[in-house]
Amino acid sequence: QVQLQQWGAGLLKPLETLSLTCGVYGGSFSGYFWSWIRQSPGKGLEWIGEINHSGNTNYNPSLKSRIRISVDTSKNQLSLKLRSVTAADTAVYYCARLPRWSIAFDIWGQGTMVTVSS
Amino acid sequence: EIVLTQSPGTLSLSPGERATLSCRASQSVNSNYLTWYQQKPGQAPRLLIYGASNRATGIPDRFSGSGSGTDFTLTISRLDPEDFALYYCQQFGSSLYTFGQGTKLEIK
C-alpha cells in the first residue's frame, strides 16, 4: 500500500520561502509523475507543478517564476520550494501521485496547512 | 487555460436518490484526461473516475462518469449516506492540470 507522508513549516512570514517535503513509502518512485497541489477557500484546487524520477519538471505558468520542485530518488522524496510568499499563498498543500497511463491523481498525501501571516 | 465550470454549486438530495453532477469545459477536453474526485472535510481528494468513465480501484458501481468534448457528467445512481461530500472534476491539457470549483452534495 503506497503512502505519501508530507512535512514542512506551517507558519511563514511574507517574503519567506515555503519548503515542503513528501516521502513515498511502500511503492516505486519511478514510473510516475509526482505533483504538488494546493487548496485554498478563495482559489479552490490549484495544481502547482510536477516532477518525475528523472527530475523532469512541469510547472504551472502562474507560479513558475517562484517555485522549484526537486526529487531525491535515494530517499524516495520530492520537495517543493515557493519563494517570496504572500497571504495569497495560504493554503493546504498536497503531494500526489500521477500514473501516466491514467492522467489522474490516484494517491494523495495527508495535506499540510501553510499560513502566511506577519 | 481550460476552465472547468461545475453545476450546480450545491445539490440537496436524500439517500437513495439519483445525483447528476455536471462539469463543463471552456474548450474541448480529451476524454482520456477528464477525472472526478470526491472530498470529505479534513481529507484529501479521493480519485473516483478517470478517463471520463473508468471507475478507480475500489469505487462502487453506483458511481459512473460520461461525456465528451466540453460536457461531462458524474452520476451516482442511488445515494448512500457516505456519498454526501464535495465533488471536483479535473482535466489535463496543454501541459496544465485544472480543476473545477466543486459541487457540494448535501443531505436534504
Coordinates of C-alpha atoms in Angstrom, one line a residue:
Chain A
Q1 CA 0.0 0.0 0.0
V2 CA 1.7 3.2 -1.2
Q3 CA 1.5 6.1 1.2
L4 CA 2.6 9.7 0.8
Q5 CA 3.8 11.5 4.0
Q6 CA 4.3 15.2 4.0
W7 CA 6.1 17.6 6.3
G8 CA 7.3 21.2 6.5
A9 CA 6.8 24.5 8.2
G10 CA 3.2 25.6 8.6
L11 CA 3.6 29.2 9.5
L12 CA 5.6 31.7 7.4
K13 CA 6.0 35.5 7.2
P14 CA 5.6 37.4 4.0
L15 CA 8.5 37.1 1.6
E16 CA 9.8 33.9 3.2
T17 CA 10.3 30.7 1.4
L18 CA 7.8 27.8 1.7
S19 CA 9.6 24.5 1.9
L20 CA 7.7 21.1 2.0
T21 CA 8.8 17.5 1.5
C22 CA 6.8 14.4 0.6
G23 CA 8.1 10.9 1.2
V24 CA 6.8 8.0 -0.8
Y25 CA 6.5 4.8 1.2
G26 CA 5.6 1.2 0.2
G27 CA 5.9 1.6 -3.6
S28 CA 8.0 2.5 -6.5
F29 CA 9.1 6.1 -7.1
S30 CA 9.9 5.6 -10.8
G31 CA 7.3 5.3 -13.5
Y32 CA 5.1 8.1 -12.1
F33 CA 4.9 11.8 -12.1
W34 CA 4.6 13.4 -8.7
S35 CA 2.7 16.7 -8.2
W36 CA 2.2 19.4 -5.7
I37 CA -1.4 20.8 -5.5
R38 CA -2.8 23.4 -3.2
Q39 CA -6.3 24.2 -2.0
S40 CA -7.5 27.5 -0.6
P41 CA -11.0 28.8 0.1
G42 CA -10.6 31.6 -2.4
K43 CA -9.0 29.7 -5.3
G44 CA -10.1 26.1 -4.8
L45 CA -7.7 23.4 -6.0
E46 CA -4.7 24.6 -7.9
W47 CA -2.0 22.5 -9.5
I48 CA 1.5 23.8 -8.7
G49 CA 3.8 21.5 -10.7
E50 CA 5.1 18.0 -11.2
I51 CA 8.3 16.1 -11.4
N52 CA 9.3 12.5 -12.4
H53 CA 12.1 10.3 -11.0
S54 CA 14.5 11.6 -13.6
G55 CA 14.0 15.2 -12.4
N56 CA 11.9 16.3 -15.4
T57 CA 9.6 19.1 -14.3
N58 CA 6.5 20.8 -15.5
Y59 CA 5.2 23.9 -13.7
N60 CA 2.0 26.0 -13.6
P61 CA 2.9 29.1 -15.6
S62 CA 1.2 31.3 -12.9
L63 CA 3.7 30.1 -10.3
K64 CA 6.7 29.2 -12.4
S65 CA 8.8 32.2 -11.5
R66 CA 8.7 31.4 -7.8
I67 CA 8.7 27.6 -7.5
R68 CA 11.2 24.8 -7.6
I69 CA 10.3 21.1 -7.3
S70 CA 13.1 18.6 -6.8
V71 CA 13.5 14.9 -6.2
D72 CA 15.8 12.7 -4.1
T73 CA 15.4 9.3 -5.6
S74 CA 17.8 7.8 -2.9
K75 CA 15.2 8.7 -0.3
N76 CA 12.0 8.4 -2.4
Q77 CA 11.2 12.0 -1.7
L78 CA 10.1 15.1 -3.6
S79 CA 10.3 18.7 -2.4
L80 CA 8.6 22.0 -3.0
K81 CA 10.1 25.4 -2.6
L82 CA 8.0 28.5 -3.1
R83 CA 9.8 31.8 -2.8
S84 CA 8.5 35.2 -1.7
V85 CA 5.2 34.0 -0.2
T86 CA 2.3 36.3 0.4
A87 CA -1.0 35.9 2.2
A88 CA -2.4 34.6 -1.2
D89 CA -0.2 31.5 -0.8
T90 CA -2.0 30.5 2.4
A91 CA -3.5 27.1 1.6
V92 CA -3.5 23.4 2.3
Y93 CA -0.6 21.9 0.2
Y94 CA -0.8 18.3 -1.0
C95 CA 1.6 16.0 -2.8
A96 CA 0.0 13.5 -5.2
R97 CA 1.0 10.6 -7.5
L98 CA 0.0 10.5 -11.1
P99 CA 0.4 7.4 -13.3
R100 CA 0.9 8.5 -16.9
W101 CA -1.5 5.8 -18.2
S102 CA -4.4 7.4 -16.3
I103 CA -3.5 11.1 -16.0
A104 CA -5.3 11.1 -12.7
F105 CA -4.0 11.8 -9.2
D106 CA -4.6 8.4 -7.6
I107 CA -2.8 8.7 -4.3
W108 CA -2.5 11.9 -2.2
G109 CA -0.6 13.0 0.9
Q110 CA -2.4 14.0 4.0
G111 CA -2.0 17.7 3.3
T112 CA -0.1 20.4 5.1
M113 CA -1.8 23.7 6.1
V114 CA 0.5 26.6 5.4
T115 CA -0.4 30.0 6.7
V116 CA 1.4 33.2 5.6
S117 CA 1.0 36.0 8.2
S118 CA 3.1 38.8 9.5
Chain B
E1 CA -6.0 27.5 -19.9
I2 CA -9.1 25.4 -19.9
V3 CA -11.6 26.5 -17.3
L4 CA -14.0 23.9 -15.8
T5 CA -17.3 25.0 -14.5
Q6 CA -19.3 22.7 -12.3
S7 CA -23.0 22.8 -11.7
P8 CA -24.9 23.0 -9.6
G9 CA -22.8 24.6 -6.8
T10 CA -24.9 22.8 -4.2
L11 CA -27.1 19.8 -4.7
S12 CA -29.6 18.8 -2.0
L13 CA -30.9 15.2 -2.2
S14 CA -32.0 12.4 0.0
P15 CA -30.3 8.9 0.4
G16 CA -31.5 6.5 -2.3
E17 CA -32.0 9.3 -4.8
R18 CA -30.0 9.7 -8.0
A19 CA -27.4 12.5 -8.3
T20 CA -26.3 14.1 -11.5
L21 CA -23.3 16.5 -11.4
S22 CA -22.1 18.5 -14.4
C23 CA -18.7 19.7 -15.5
R24 CA -18.5 22.0 -18.5
A25 CA -15.2 23.0 -20.1
S26 CA -14.3 26.3 -21.8
Q27 CA -12.9 24.3 -24.7
S28 CA -12.8 20.7 -25.8
V29 CA -11.1 18.3 -23.4
N30 CA -9.5 15.0 -24.3
S31 CA -11.9 12.5 -22.6
N32 CA -8.9 10.4 -21.6
Y33 CA -7.8 13.3 -19.4
L34 CA -11.1 14.1 -17.5
T35 CA -11.2 13.0 -13.9
W36 CA -13.6 13.1 -11.0
Y37 CA -12.7 13.3 -7.3
Q38 CA -14.6 13.1 -4.0
Q39 CA -13.5 15.1 -1.0
K40 CA -14.8 14.9 2.6
P41 CA -14.0 17.5 5.3
G42 CA -10.4 17.4 6.5
Q43 CA -9.4 14.8 4.0
A44 CA -7.5 14.8 0.7
P45 CA -9.5 14.3 -2.5
R46 CA -10.1 10.7 -3.5
L47 CA -10.0 9.5 -7.1
L48 CA -13.4 8.3 -8.3
I49 CA -13.4 8.3 -12.1
Y50 CA -10.6 8.7 -14.7
G51 CA -10.7 8.8 -18.4
A52 CA -14.2 10.3 -18.1
S53 CA -15.8 6.9 -17.5
N54 CA -13.4 4.5 -15.8
R55 CA -14.0 3.8 -12.1
A56 CA -10.9 3.8 -10.0
T57 CA -10.0 0.8 -7.9
G58 CA -12.5 0.1 -5.1
I59 CA -15.1 2.6 -6.2
P60 CA -18.6 1.3 -6.0
D61 CA -20.5 0.8 -9.3
R62 CA -23.2 3.3 -8.3
F63 CA -20.7 5.9 -9.4
S64 CA -20.4 6.4 -13.2
G65 CA -19.0 9.0 -15.5
S66 CA -19.9 10.0 -19.0
G67 CA -19.4 12.7 -21.6
S68 CA -17.1 14.1 -24.2
G69 CA -15.9 17.3 -25.7
T70 CA -16.9 20.1 -23.3
D71 CA -19.7 18.4 -21.3
F72 CA -19.1 15.7 -18.7
T73 CA -21.3 14.1 -16.1
L74 CA -20.8 12.2 -12.8
T75 CA -23.8 10.2 -11.8
I76 CA -24.4 8.5 -8.5
S77 CA -27.3 6.1 -9.1
R78 CA -28.5 5.6 -5.5
L79 CA -27.1 7.9 -2.9
D80 CA -25.6 6.3 0.2
P81 CA -25.2 8.4 3.3
E82 CA -21.4 8.3 2.8
D83 CA -21.7 9.9 -0.6
F84 CA -22.6 13.4 0.7
A85 CA -19.4 15.3 0.1
L86 CA -17.7 17.7 -2.3
Y87 CA -17.0 16.6 -5.9
Y88 CA -14.5 18.0 -8.3
C89 CA -13.7 17.5 -11.9
Q90 CA -10.2 17.9 -13.3
Q91 CA -8.6 18.0 -16.7
F92 CA -5.2 17.9 -18.3
G93 CA -4.4 19.9 -21.4
S94 CA -1.5 22.0 -22.8
S95 CA 0.7 20.7 -20.0
L96 CA -1.6 22.1 -17.4
Y97 CA -3.9 20.5 -14.9
T98 CA -7.0 22.5 -13.9
F99 CA -9.9 21.7 -11.5
G100 CA -13.5 22.8 -11.4
Q101 CA -14.7 24.8 -8.4
G102 CA -16.7 21.8 -7.0
T103 CA -20.2 20.7 -6.3
K104 CA -21.3 20.2 -2.8
L105 CA -23.7 17.2 -2.4
E106 CA -25.7 17.7 0.8
I107 CA -28.4 15.8 2.6
K108 CA -31.9 17.2 2.0

